[in-house]
CSV table of C-alpha atoms in Angstrom, one decimal:
chain,number,residue,atom,x,y,z
A,1,MET,CA,41.4,167.6,107.9
A,2,ASN,CA,42.4,169.1,104.5
A,3,TRP,CA,45.7,168.0,103.1
A,4,SER,CA,46.6,171.4,101.8
A,5,ASP,CA,46.4,172.8,105.6
A,6,VAL,CA,48.6,170.1,106.6
A,7,GLU,CA,51.1,170.9,103.7
A,8,ILE,CA,51.0,174.6,104.9
A,9,PHE,CA,51.7,173.4,108.3
A,10,LEU,CA,54.6,171.4,107.5
A,11,ALA,CA,56.1,174.0,105.4
A,12,ILE,CA,56.0,176.7,108.1
A,13,VAL,CA,57.7,173.9,110.4
A,14,ARG,CA,60.5,173.4,108.0
A,15,GLU,CA,61.2,177.0,106.9
A,16,GLY,CA,60.6,178.8,110.2
A,17,THR,CA,59.0,181.7,108.7
A,18,LEU,CA,56.0,182.4,106.6
A,19,GLY,CA,58.0,184.1,104.0
A,20,GLY,CA,60.1,180.9,103.5
A,21,ALA,CA,57.1,178.7,103.6
A,22,ALA,CA,55.2,180.9,101.1
A,23,ARG,CA,58.3,180.6,98.7
A,24,ARG,CA,58.5,176.7,99.3
A,25,LEU,CA,54.8,176.5,98.1
A,26,GLY,CA,54.6,179.1,95.6
A,27,LEU,CA,52.1,181.3,97.7
A,28,THR,CA,52.0,184.7,99.2
A,29,GLN,CA,52.9,185.4,102.5
A,30,PRO,CA,49.5,186.9,103.4
A,31,THR,CA,47.9,184.0,102.0
A,32,MET,CA,50.1,181.6,104.2
A,33,GLY,CA,49.0,183.6,107.4
A,34,ARG,CA,45.4,183.4,106.6
A,35,ARG,CA,45.5,179.5,105.9
A,36,LEU,CA,47.4,179.1,109.2
A,37,LYS,CA,44.8,180.9,111.1
A,38,VAL,CA,41.9,179.1,109.6
A,39,PHE,CA,44.0,175.6,110.2
A,40,GLU,CA,44.3,176.6,114.0
A,41,ALA,CA,40.9,177.8,114.2
A,42,THR,CA,39.7,174.4,112.8
A,43,LEU,CA,41.8,172.4,115.3
A,44,GLY,CA,40.9,174.8,118.1
A,45,GLN,CA,44.7,174.8,118.9
A,46,VAL,CA,47.5,177.4,118.8
A,47,LEU,CA,50.3,175.5,116.7
A,48,PHE,CA,53.1,178.0,116.6
A,49,GLN,CA,54.6,180.6,119.0
A,50,ARG,CA,55.4,183.7,117.1
A,51,THR,CA,58.9,184.8,118.1
A,52,PRO,CA,61.3,187.4,116.7
A,53,ASP,CA,63.3,184.8,115.1
A,54,GLY,CA,60.4,182.9,113.6
A,55,PHE,CA,57.9,180.5,114.1
A,56,VAL,CA,58.6,177.8,117.0
A,57,LEU,CA,55.9,174.8,117.6
A,58,THR,CA,53.9,174.8,120.6
A,59,ASP,CA,53.3,171.6,122.5
A,60,GLU,CA,50.2,171.2,120.7
A,61,GLY,CA,51.9,171.9,117.3
A,62,THR,CA,54.5,169.1,118.3
A,63,ALA,CA,51.8,166.6,119.1
A,64,ILE,CA,50.3,166.7,115.7
A,65,LEU,CA,53.6,166.9,113.7
A,66,ALA,CA,54.2,163.0,113.4
A,67,HIS,CA,50.8,162.7,112.2
A,68,ALA,CA,51.2,165.4,109.6
A,69,GLU,CA,54.4,163.8,108.4
A,70,ARG,CA,52.5,160.4,108.0
A,71,MET,CA,49.8,162.2,105.8
A,72,GLU,CA,52.6,163.7,103.7
A,73,GLU,CA,54.2,160.3,103.1
A,74,GLU,CA,50.9,158.9,102.1
A,75,ALA,CA,50.1,162.1,99.8
A,76,LEU,CA,53.7,161.6,98.2
A,77,ALA,CA,53.2,157.9,97.8
A,78,LEU,CA,50.0,158.5,95.8
A,79,ARG,CA,51.5,161.1,93.7
A,80,ARG,CA,54.5,158.9,92.9
A,81,ALA,CA,52.1,156.0,92.2
A,82,LEU,CA,50.3,158.1,89.7
A,83,ALA,CA,53.5,159.3,88.0
A,84,GLY,CA,54.7,155.8,87.7
A,85,GLN,CA,51.7,154.8,85.6
A,86,GLU,CA,52.6,157.4,83.1
A,87,ARG,CA,53.5,155.9,79.9
A,88,GLN,CA,54.0,158.9,77.5
A,89,LEU,CA,57.1,160.6,76.9
A,90,GLU,CA,56.1,164.1,78.2
A,91,GLY,CA,56.1,165.7,81.3
A,92,ALA,CA,58.9,166.9,83.5
A,93,LEU,CA,62.0,165.2,84.9
A,94,ARG,CA,64.2,166.7,87.9
A,95,LEU,CA,67.8,165.7,87.9
A,96,SER,CA,70.4,166.2,90.6
A,97,SER,CA,74.1,165.8,90.4
A,98,SER,CA,77.3,167.4,91.6
A,99,ASP,CA,78.6,170.6,89.5
A,100,TRP,CA,81.4,169.2,87.4
A,101,PHE,CA,79.3,166.0,86.7
A,102,GLY,CA,76.3,167.9,85.5
A,103,ALA,CA,78.4,170.0,83.1
A,104,HIS,CA,80.8,167.6,81.7
A,105,MET,CA,79.4,164.2,81.9
A,106,LEU,CA,75.4,164.6,81.7
A,107,ALA,CA,74.9,167.9,79.8
A,108,PRO,CA,75.8,166.3,76.4
A,109,VAL,CA,73.6,163.3,77.0
A,110,LEU,CA,70.6,165.6,78.1
A,111,ALA,CA,71.0,167.6,75.2
A,112,GLU,CA,70.7,164.8,73.0
A,113,PHE,CA,67.7,163.4,75.0
A,114,SER,CA,65.8,166.7,74.6
A,115,LEU,CA,66.3,166.5,70.7
A,116,GLN,CA,64.9,163.0,70.8
A,117,HIS,CA,61.8,163.8,73.0
A,118,PRO,CA,60.9,167.6,72.9
A,119,LYS,CA,57.9,167.2,75.1
A,120,VAL,CA,59.9,166.1,78.1
A,121,LEU,CA,61.1,169.1,80.3
A,122,VAL,CA,64.7,168.2,81.9
A,123,GLU,CA,65.7,170.2,84.8
A,124,LEU,CA,69.1,169.6,86.0
A,125,VAL,CA,70.1,171.0,89.4
A,126,THR,CA,73.7,170.8,90.5
A,127,ASP,CA,73.9,171.0,94.2
A,128,ALA,CA,76.0,169.5,96.9
A,129,ARG,CA,73.0,168.7,99.1
A,130,LEU,CA,71.6,165.1,98.9
A,131,LEU,CA,68.1,165.8,97.7
A,132,ASN,CA,65.1,163.6,98.8
A,133,LEU,CA,63.7,161.2,96.3
A,134,SER,CA,60.8,160.2,98.6
A,135,ARG,CA,59.6,163.8,98.6
A,136,ARG,CA,60.2,164.2,94.7
A,137,GLU,CA,62.9,166.9,95.6
A,138,ALA,CA,64.5,165.1,92.6
A,139,ASP,CA,63.4,162.3,90.1
A,140,LEU,CA,67.0,161.0,89.6
A,141,VAL,CA,69.9,161.6,91.6
A,142,PHE,CA,73.5,161.0,90.9
A,143,ARG,CA,76.3,160.9,93.7
A,144,ILE,CA,79.4,159.5,94.7
A,145,THR,CA,78.0,157.5,97.9
A,146,PRO,CA,75.9,154.4,97.5
A,147,PHE,CA,72.2,154.8,98.2
A,148,THR,CA,71.1,153.1,101.5
A,149,GLU,CA,67.4,154.2,101.5
A,150,PRO,CA,65.0,151.0,101.3
A,151,ASP,CA,62.7,152.9,99.0
A,152,VAL,CA,65.3,153.8,96.3
A,153,THR,CA,66.3,151.8,93.5
A,154,SER,CA,70.0,152.4,92.5
A,155,ARG,CA,73.2,151.0,90.6
A,156,LYS,CA,76.6,151.9,90.2
A,157,LEU,CA,76.9,153.8,87.0
A,158,ILE,CA,80.6,154.5,86.4
A,159,HIS,CA,84.0,154.4,87.9
A,160,ILE,CA,85.9,157.8,87.4
A,161,GLU,CA,89.6,158.0,87.3
A,162,TYR,CA,91.2,161.1,88.9
A,163,GLY,CA,94.5,162.7,88.0
A,164,LEU,CA,97.0,165.3,89.4
A,165,TYR,CA,97.0,168.4,87.2
A,166,VAL,CA,99.3,171.6,86.7
A,167,ALA,CA,99.4,174.6,84.5
A,168,ASN,CA,100.9,173.8,81.1
A,169,GLY,CA,104.6,174.7,81.3
A,170,ALA,CA,104.7,174.8,85.1
A,171,ARG,CA,107.1,172.8,87.2
A,172,HIS,CA,106.1,169.3,88.0
A,173,PRO,CA,106.6,168.2,91.4
A,174,SER,CA,109.2,165.6,92.2
A,175,GLN,CA,108.3,162.3,93.8
A,176,GLY,CA,109.9,163.7,96.9
A,177,ASP,CA,107.9,165.6,99.7
A,178,GLY,CA,106.3,168.3,97.8
A,179,ALA,CA,108.3,171.0,99.4
A,180,GLY,CA,107.7,174.3,97.4
A,181,ALA,CA,104.6,173.2,95.6
A,182,ARG,CA,101.4,175.0,95.9
A,183,LEU,CA,97.9,173.0,96.0
A,184,VAL,CA,94.4,173.8,94.7
A,185,THR,CA,92.3,171.4,96.9
A,186,MET,CA,88.6,171.0,98.5
A,187,ASP,CA,87.3,173.3,101.0
A,188,GLU,CA,87.5,172.3,104.7
A,189,ALA,CA,84.1,171.0,104.5
A,190,PHE,CA,85.0,168.3,102.2
A,191,GLY,CA,88.4,167.6,103.9
A,192,GLY,CA,87.6,164.0,104.0
A,193,MET,CA,87.5,163.4,100.3
A,194,PRO,CA,89.9,160.7,99.3
A,195,ASP,CA,91.8,163.1,96.8
A,196,VAL,CA,92.6,165.4,99.9
A,197,ALA,CA,94.1,162.7,101.9
A,198,TRP,CA,96.2,161.5,99.0
A,199,LEU,CA,97.6,165.0,98.4
A,200,LYS,CA,98.7,165.1,102.0
A,201,ARG,CA,100.2,161.8,101.9
A,202,VAL,CA,102.1,162.1,98.6
A,203,LEU,CA,103.0,165.7,99.0
A,204,PRO,CA,103.2,166.2,102.7
A,205,LYS,CA,105.2,169.5,102.5
A,206,ALA,CA,103.0,171.3,99.8
A,207,GLU,CA,101.3,174.5,100.6
A,208,VAL,CA,97.7,174.7,100.2
A,209,ALA,CA,97.3,177.8,98.2
A,210,MET,CA,93.5,177.8,97.2
A,211,ARG,CA,90.2,176.0,98.2
A,212,SER,CA,87.1,175.4,96.5
A,213,ASN,CA,84.3,173.0,96.7
A,214,ASN,CA,83.7,173.3,92.9
A,215,ARG,CA,85.8,171.2,90.7
A,216,ASP,CA,85.5,173.2,87.7
A,217,VAL,CA,86.6,176.4,89.7
A,218,GLN,CA,89.6,174.2,90.9
A,219,ALA,CA,90.6,173.4,87.4
A,220,ARG,CA,90.3,177.3,86.3
A,221,PHE,CA,92.5,178.1,89.3
A,222,CYS,CA,94.9,175.3,88.0
A,223,ALA,CA,95.2,176.7,84.7
A,224,ARG,CA,96.0,180.0,86.0
A,225,GLY,CA,98.9,178.7,87.7
A,226,ALA,CA,97.7,179.0,91.3
A,227,GLY,CA,98.9,175.4,92.0
A,228,LEU,CA,98.5,171.6,91.3
A,229,ALA,CA,95.0,170.2,91.4
A,230,VAL,CA,93.4,166.7,91.7
A,231,LEU,CA,90.6,166.5,89.2
A,232,PRO,CA,88.4,163.9,87.7
A,233,ARG,CA,90.0,163.0,84.3
A,234,PRO,CA,86.8,163.6,82.0
A,235,LEU,CA,87.1,167.2,83.6
A,236,GLY,CA,90.8,167.7,83.5
A,237,ASP,CA,91.5,166.0,80.4
A,238,ALA,CA,89.0,168.4,78.9
A,239,ILE,CA,90.4,172.0,80.3
A,240,ALA,CA,92.8,173.8,78.1
A,241,GLY,CA,96.0,175.0,79.8
A,242,ILE,CA,96.5,172.3,82.2
A,243,GLU,CA,98.3,168.9,81.8
A,244,ARG,CA,98.3,165.6,83.9
A,245,VAL,CA,101.3,165.1,86.3
A,246,ASP,CA,102.6,161.6,86.8
A,247,LEU,CA,104.1,160.8,90.2
A,248,GLY,CA,104.0,157.0,89.7
A,249,GLU,CA,100.9,156.7,91.6
A,250,ALA,CA,97.3,158.0,90.5
A,251,PRO,CA,94.9,159.5,93.1
A,252,PRO,CA,92.1,157.2,94.1
A,253,GLY,CA,89.1,157.3,91.6
A,254,ARG,CA,85.4,157.5,92.7
A,255,ASP,CA,82.4,155.6,91.8
A,256,THR,CA,79.2,157.4,90.7
A,257,TRP,CA,75.7,156.0,91.6
A,258,VAL,CA,72.4,156.7,90.1
A,259,GLY,CA,69.1,156.3,92.1
A,260,TYR,CA,65.4,156.9,91.7
A,261,HIS,CA,62.2,156.0,93.9
A,262,ARG,CA,61.2,152.6,93.2
A,263,ASP,CA,57.4,154.0,92.7
A,264,LEU,CA,58.7,155.5,89.5
A,265,LYS,CA,60.4,152.5,87.8
A,266,ARG,CA,57.4,152.4,85.2
A,267,LEU,CA,57.7,156.1,84.4
A,268,ALA,CA,58.5,155.7,80.7
A,269,ARG,CA,60.4,159.3,80.3
A,270,LEU,CA,62.8,158.3,83.2
A,271,ARG,CA,63.5,154.9,82.2
A,272,THR,CA,64.0,156.0,78.6
A,273,LEU,CA,66.4,158.9,79.8
A,274,LEU,CA,68.3,156.5,82.2
A,275,ASP,CA,68.9,154.1,79.5
A,276,LEU,CA,70.3,156.6,77.2
A,277,ILE,CA,72.5,157.9,80.2
A,278,ILE,CA,73.9,154.2,80.8
A,279,GLU,CA,74.4,153.5,77.3
A,280,ARG,CA,76.5,156.8,76.9
A,281,LEU,CA,78.2,156.8,80.1
A,282,ALA,CA,78.6,153.0,81.5
A,283,ASN,CA,79.4,151.2,78.2
């Protein structure tokens, strides 16, 4: 069985359409269709039912899915093992972080690293999704929740203090119930964040005026007078037009964790970049 055929099969399973699978693998849709037909002919089985909503696994397709995923794990492990042996400081590195952390914390360090090691191509993806390190969706991931995956090497990178901010010159809320105050906060999908609960507790009668899952956007809303916003201090202290509010109690801070797949521990460019990030941010 050809691994490239299995890779195409898995891409169609995950995307549900030939077009989506083609984009995932960098192929054309007609090529995907031809390769799938050849794979099904080789196995002598129809693997997908074609429906108006996309491709759905048949019983035969479902039967080979677990085997295909095990083949994928072995192929990915081989790629990681080979990548981990690379000693030269050249090649690509893909990083993932939240939007504000990438822009305000990582960008200066990555620019410095790029000047020092021009043959390393650094790609920073700012995304709320938790990218999969085992599948090499990213080489280095920064996030606010600890890593629990057994094949990931991780450490706490930094503790970040948060503050409550208001537009310069705007009225500061009192230490009462927040009546009359307007808030800029996280959207409902992130309603469980500690700062959202803190705002509800310390300013229970304040009105939510605007929501966004992007901290930079929240800071811009705040600077325009839309309302009070809880922001990471490295972001809030750097934004012109806003000032910190003291209610006698600071919002809860957050830890940032960094992780990479253990097979990449000997990858020289990753180790060199991580050492620089730790030096600049954690010390």
